[in-house]
């Protein structure tokens, strides 16, 4: 039982490049989330998916797109990376209904 | 102004001391309150959660919520070096995934 897995663990991009962050969970959770963590800012919600087939914007969605590929997988895409997107990205999943989300190990992204 | 305020620390205490952490918030709709622990280069893990006002105890950890003052606290008794981590408060009104986090307080417990 791996929980929430994220790939890659680290990534360096140049401004304007694109990439997709992958997330998968094996807990049969309905809801999945993408957060970013910046120094002094805590974690901020980028996008979430309450259930398979649905996605919705969070607090900081600009510059990102998401795809809920199936119940297990939720990807985050940066179409044209900017230095302001340098951050640590965490994927999380939850059963919903009052259950705390479980977080993955994070992806450390640097945009030069 | 942030919805959730948390002193970033660092907070340094000797082993065995009581660690006291707190957050203040502005949104009176928040009713679920959580504390997460995050070790360096790891994802946050849930320590405690409380619904509405009151206290909750789990081993060495006690969480308190005072909704009238919009203030939550976490106490760690008999602190150990393994408690050295960043502690994040988080809260939400009705959806556990759409959490509002504090900035996190770095705690260092020295042997």
PDB file of C-alpha atoms in Angstrom, chain A:
ATOM      1  CA  UNK A   1       0.000   0.000   0.000  1.00  0.00           C
ATOM      2  CA  UNK A   2       1.962   3.010  -1.293  1.00  0.00           C
ATOM      3  CA  UNK A   3      -0.575   5.755  -0.389  1.00  0.00           C
ATOM      4  CA  UNK A   4      -0.031   8.837  -2.568  1.00  0.00           C
ATOM      5  CA  UNK A   5       2.875   8.779  -5.004  1.00  0.00           C
ATOM      6  CA  UNK A   6       4.214  11.703  -7.022  1.00  0.00           C
ATOM      7  CA  UNK A   7       6.601  11.901  -9.951  1.00  0.00           C
ATOM      8  CA  UNK A   8       9.052  13.387 -10.510  1.00  0.00           C
ATOM      9  CA  UNK A   9      10.601  14.180  -7.110  1.00  0.00           C
ATOM     10  CA  UNK A  10      12.690  17.037  -8.501  1.00  0.00           C
ATOM     11  CA  UNK A  11      12.558  19.052 -11.710  1.00  0.00           C
ATOM     12  CA  UNK A  12      14.349  22.077 -13.130  1.00  0.00           C
ATOM     13  CA  UNK A  13      12.708  23.927 -16.005  1.00  0.00           C
ATOM     14  CA  UNK A  14      13.546  26.968 -18.059  1.00  0.00           C
ATOM     15  CA  UNK A  15      11.015  29.777 -18.372  1.00  0.00           C
ATOM     16  CA  UNK A  16       8.455  28.918 -21.029  1.00  0.00           C
ATOM     17  CA  UNK A  17       8.917  25.150 -20.886  1.00  0.00           C
ATOM     18  CA  UNK A  18       5.990  22.887 -20.106  1.00  0.00           C
ATOM     19  CA  UNK A  19       5.705  19.832 -17.909  1.00  0.00           C
ATOM     20  CA  UNK A  20       3.204  17.573 -16.195  1.00  0.00           C
ATOM     21  CA  UNK A  21       3.362  16.503 -12.564  1.00  0.00           C
ATOM     22  CA  UNK A  22       1.908  13.069 -11.969  1.00  0.00           C
ATOM     23  CA  UNK A  23       0.024  11.866  -8.908  1.00  0.00           C
ATOM     24  CA  UNK A  24      -1.527   8.518  -8.113  1.00  0.00           C
ATOM     25  CA  UNK A  25      -3.254   7.069  -5.043  1.00  0.00           C
ATOM     26  CA  UNK A  26      -4.074   3.461  -4.230  1.00  0.00           C
ATOM     27  CA  UNK A  27      -6.552   4.059  -1.394  1.00  0.00           C
ATOM     28  CA  UNK A  28      -9.678   4.207  -3.564  1.00  0.00           C
ATOM     29  CA  UNK A  29     -10.260   7.807  -2.510  1.00  0.00           C
ATOM     30  CA  UNK A  30     -12.817   9.880  -4.355  1.00  0.00           C
ATOM     31  CA  UNK A  31     -11.236  13.312  -3.888  1.00  0.00           C
ATOM     32  CA  UNK A  32      -7.802  14.498  -4.982  1.00  0.00           C
ATOM     33  CA  UNK A  33      -6.012  17.831  -4.623  1.00  0.00           C
ATOM     34  CA  UNK A  34      -2.972  19.783  -5.725  1.00  0.00           C
ATOM     35  CA  UNK A  35      -1.324  22.217  -3.295  1.00  0.00           C
ATOM     36  CA  UNK A  36       1.792  24.333  -3.583  1.00  0.00           C
ATOM     37  CA  UNK A  37       4.015  25.264  -0.638  1.00  0.00           C
ATOM     38  CA  UNK A  38       6.117  28.397  -0.611  1.00  0.00           C
ATOM     39  CA  UNK A  39       8.274  29.754   2.243  1.00  0.00           C
ATOM     40  CA  UNK A  40       6.202  31.814   4.661  1.00  0.00           C
ATOM     41  CA  UNK A  41       2.964  31.033   2.788  1.00  0.00           C
ATOM     42  CA  UNK A  42       1.912  27.626   4.034  1.00  0.00           C
ATOM     43  CA  UNK A  43       0.147  25.361   1.551  1.00  0.00           C
ATOM     44  CA  UNK A  44      -2.257  26.842  -0.976  1.00  0.00           C
ATOM     45  CA  UNK A  45      -4.814  24.900  -2.992  1.00  0.00           C
ATOM     46  CA  UNK A  46      -4.299  25.020  -6.760  1.00  0.00           C
ATOM     47  CA  UNK A  47      -7.005  22.656  -8.063  1.00  0.00           C
ATOM     48  CA  UNK A  48      -9.091  19.857  -6.677  1.00  0.00           C
ATOM     49  CA  UNK A  49     -11.230  17.023  -7.957  1.00  0.00           C
ATOM     50  CA  UNK A  50     -14.130  16.055  -5.728  1.00  0.00           C
ATOM     51  CA  UNK A  51     -14.768  12.898  -7.722  1.00  0.00           C
ATOM     52  CA  UNK A  52     -13.743  11.202 -10.942  1.00  0.00           C
ATOM     53  CA  UNK A  53     -14.743  13.356 -13.889  1.00  0.00           C
ATOM     54  CA  UNK A  54     -14.884  16.663 -12.013  1.00  0.00           C
ATOM     55  CA  UNK A  55     -12.282  19.346 -11.371  1.00  0.00           C
ATOM     56  CA  UNK A  56     -12.495  22.802  -9.847  1.00  0.00           C
ATOM     57  CA  UNK A  57     -10.247  25.765  -9.160  1.00  0.00           C
ATOM     58  CA  UNK A  58      -8.721  26.427  -5.798  1.00  0.00           C
ATOM     59  CA  UNK A  59      -7.070  29.523  -4.409  1.00  0.00           C
ATOM     60  CA  UNK A  60      -4.183  29.879  -6.928  1.00  0.00           C
ATOM     61  CA  UNK A  61      -5.147  28.206 -10.260  1.00  0.00           C
ATOM     62  CA  UNK A  62      -3.604  30.674 -12.737  1.00  0.00           C
ATOM     63  CA  UNK A  63      -0.929  29.108 -14.943  1.00  0.00           C
ATOM     64  CA  UNK A  64      -2.027  25.525 -14.241  1.00  0.00           C
ATOM     65  CA  UNK A  65      -4.317  22.916 -15.719  1.00  0.00           C
ATOM     66  CA  UNK A  66      -5.350  19.563 -14.303  1.00  0.00           C
ATOM     67  CA  UNK A  67      -6.682  16.244 -15.536  1.00  0.00           C
ATOM     68  CA  UNK A  68      -8.440  13.612 -13.464  1.00  0.00           C
ATOM     69  CA  UNK A  69      -7.438  10.721 -15.649  1.00  0.00           C
ATOM     70  CA  UNK A  70      -9.315   8.103 -13.617  1.00  0.00           C
ATOM     71  CA  UNK A  71     -10.107   7.505  -9.969  1.00  0.00           C
ATOM     72  CA  UNK A  72      -6.450   6.833  -9.126  1.00  0.00           C
ATOM     73  CA  UNK A  73      -4.634   9.552 -11.061  1.00  0.00           C
ATOM     74  CA  UNK A  74      -4.692  13.351 -10.989  1.00  0.00           C
ATOM     75  CA  UNK A  75      -2.109  15.286 -13.018  1.00  0.00           C
ATOM     76  CA  UNK A  76      -1.050  18.937 -12.893  1.00  0.00           C
ATOM     77  CA  UNK A  77       0.245  20.651 -16.019  1.00  0.00           C
ATOM     78  CA  UNK A  78       2.273  23.814 -16.385  1.00  0.00           C
ATOM     79  CA  UNK A  79       1.868  24.950 -19.984  1.00  0.00           C
ATOM     80  CA  UNK A  80       4.462  27.757 -19.915  1.00  0.00           C
ATOM     81  CA  UNK A  81       6.495  27.716 -16.728  1.00  0.00           C
ATOM     82  CA  UNK A  82       7.371  30.980 -14.977  1.00  0.00           C
ATOM     83  CA  UNK A  83       9.866  31.639 -12.156  1.00  0.00           C
ATOM     84  CA  UNK A  84       6.885  32.425  -9.875  1.00  0.00           C
ATOM     85  CA  UNK A  85       5.930  28.746 -10.150  1.00  0.00           C
ATOM     86  CA  UNK A  86       9.099  27.676  -8.375  1.00  0.00           C
ATOM     87  CA  UNK A  87       7.670  25.811  -5.409  1.00  0.00           C
ATOM     88  CA  UNK A  88       7.100  22.458  -3.776  1.00  0.00           C
ATOM     89  CA  UNK A  89       3.970  20.784  -5.119  1.00  0.00           C
ATOM     90  CA  UNK A  90       1.969  18.341  -3.030  1.00  0.00           C
ATOM     91  CA  UNK A  91      -0.755  16.048  -4.219  1.00  0.00           C
ATOM     92  CA  UNK A  92      -3.286  14.776  -1.687  1.00  0.00           C
ATOM     93  CA  UNK A  93      -6.311  12.530  -1.625  1.00  0.00           C
ATOM     94  CA  UNK A  94      -9.193  11.931   0.752  1.00  0.00           C
ATOM     95  CA  UNK A  95     -12.295   9.830   1.177  1.00  0.00           C
ATOM     96  CA  UNK A  96     -14.282  13.004   1.703  1.00  0.00           C
ATOM     97  CA  UNK A  97     -17.031  13.185   4.301  1.00  0.00           C
ATOM     98  CA  UNK A  98     -14.904  14.522   7.130  1.00  0.00           C
ATOM     99  CA  UNK A  99     -11.694  12.628   6.440  1.00  0.00           C
ATOM    100  CA  UNK A 100      -8.394  14.466   6.399  1.00  0.00           C
ATOM    101  CA  UNK A 101      -6.478  14.410   3.108  1.00  0.00           C
ATOM    102  CA  UNK A 102      -3.352  12.278   2.932  1.00  0.00           C
ATOM    103  CA  UNK A 103      -0.416  14.000   1.298  1.00  0.00           C
ATOM    104  CA  UNK A 104       2.206  12.680  -1.077  1.00  0.00           C
ATOM    105  CA  UNK A 105       5.964  13.300  -0.661  1.00  0.00           C
ATOM    106  CA  UNK A 106       6.029  16.355  -2.945  1.00  0.00           C
ATOM    107  CA  UNK A 107       7.708  17.496  -6.166  1.00  0.00           C
ATOM    108  CA  UNK A 108      10.354  20.201  -5.908  1.00  0.00           C
ATOM    109  CA  UNK A 109      10.179  22.389  -8.993  1.00  0.00           C
ATOM    110  CA  UNK A 110      12.613  25.153  -9.917  1.00  0.00           C
ATOM    111  CA  UNK A 111      11.916  27.423 -12.876  1.00  0.00           C
ATOM    112  CA  UNK A 112      14.933  29.394 -14.085  1.00  0.00           C
TER     113      UNK A 112
END
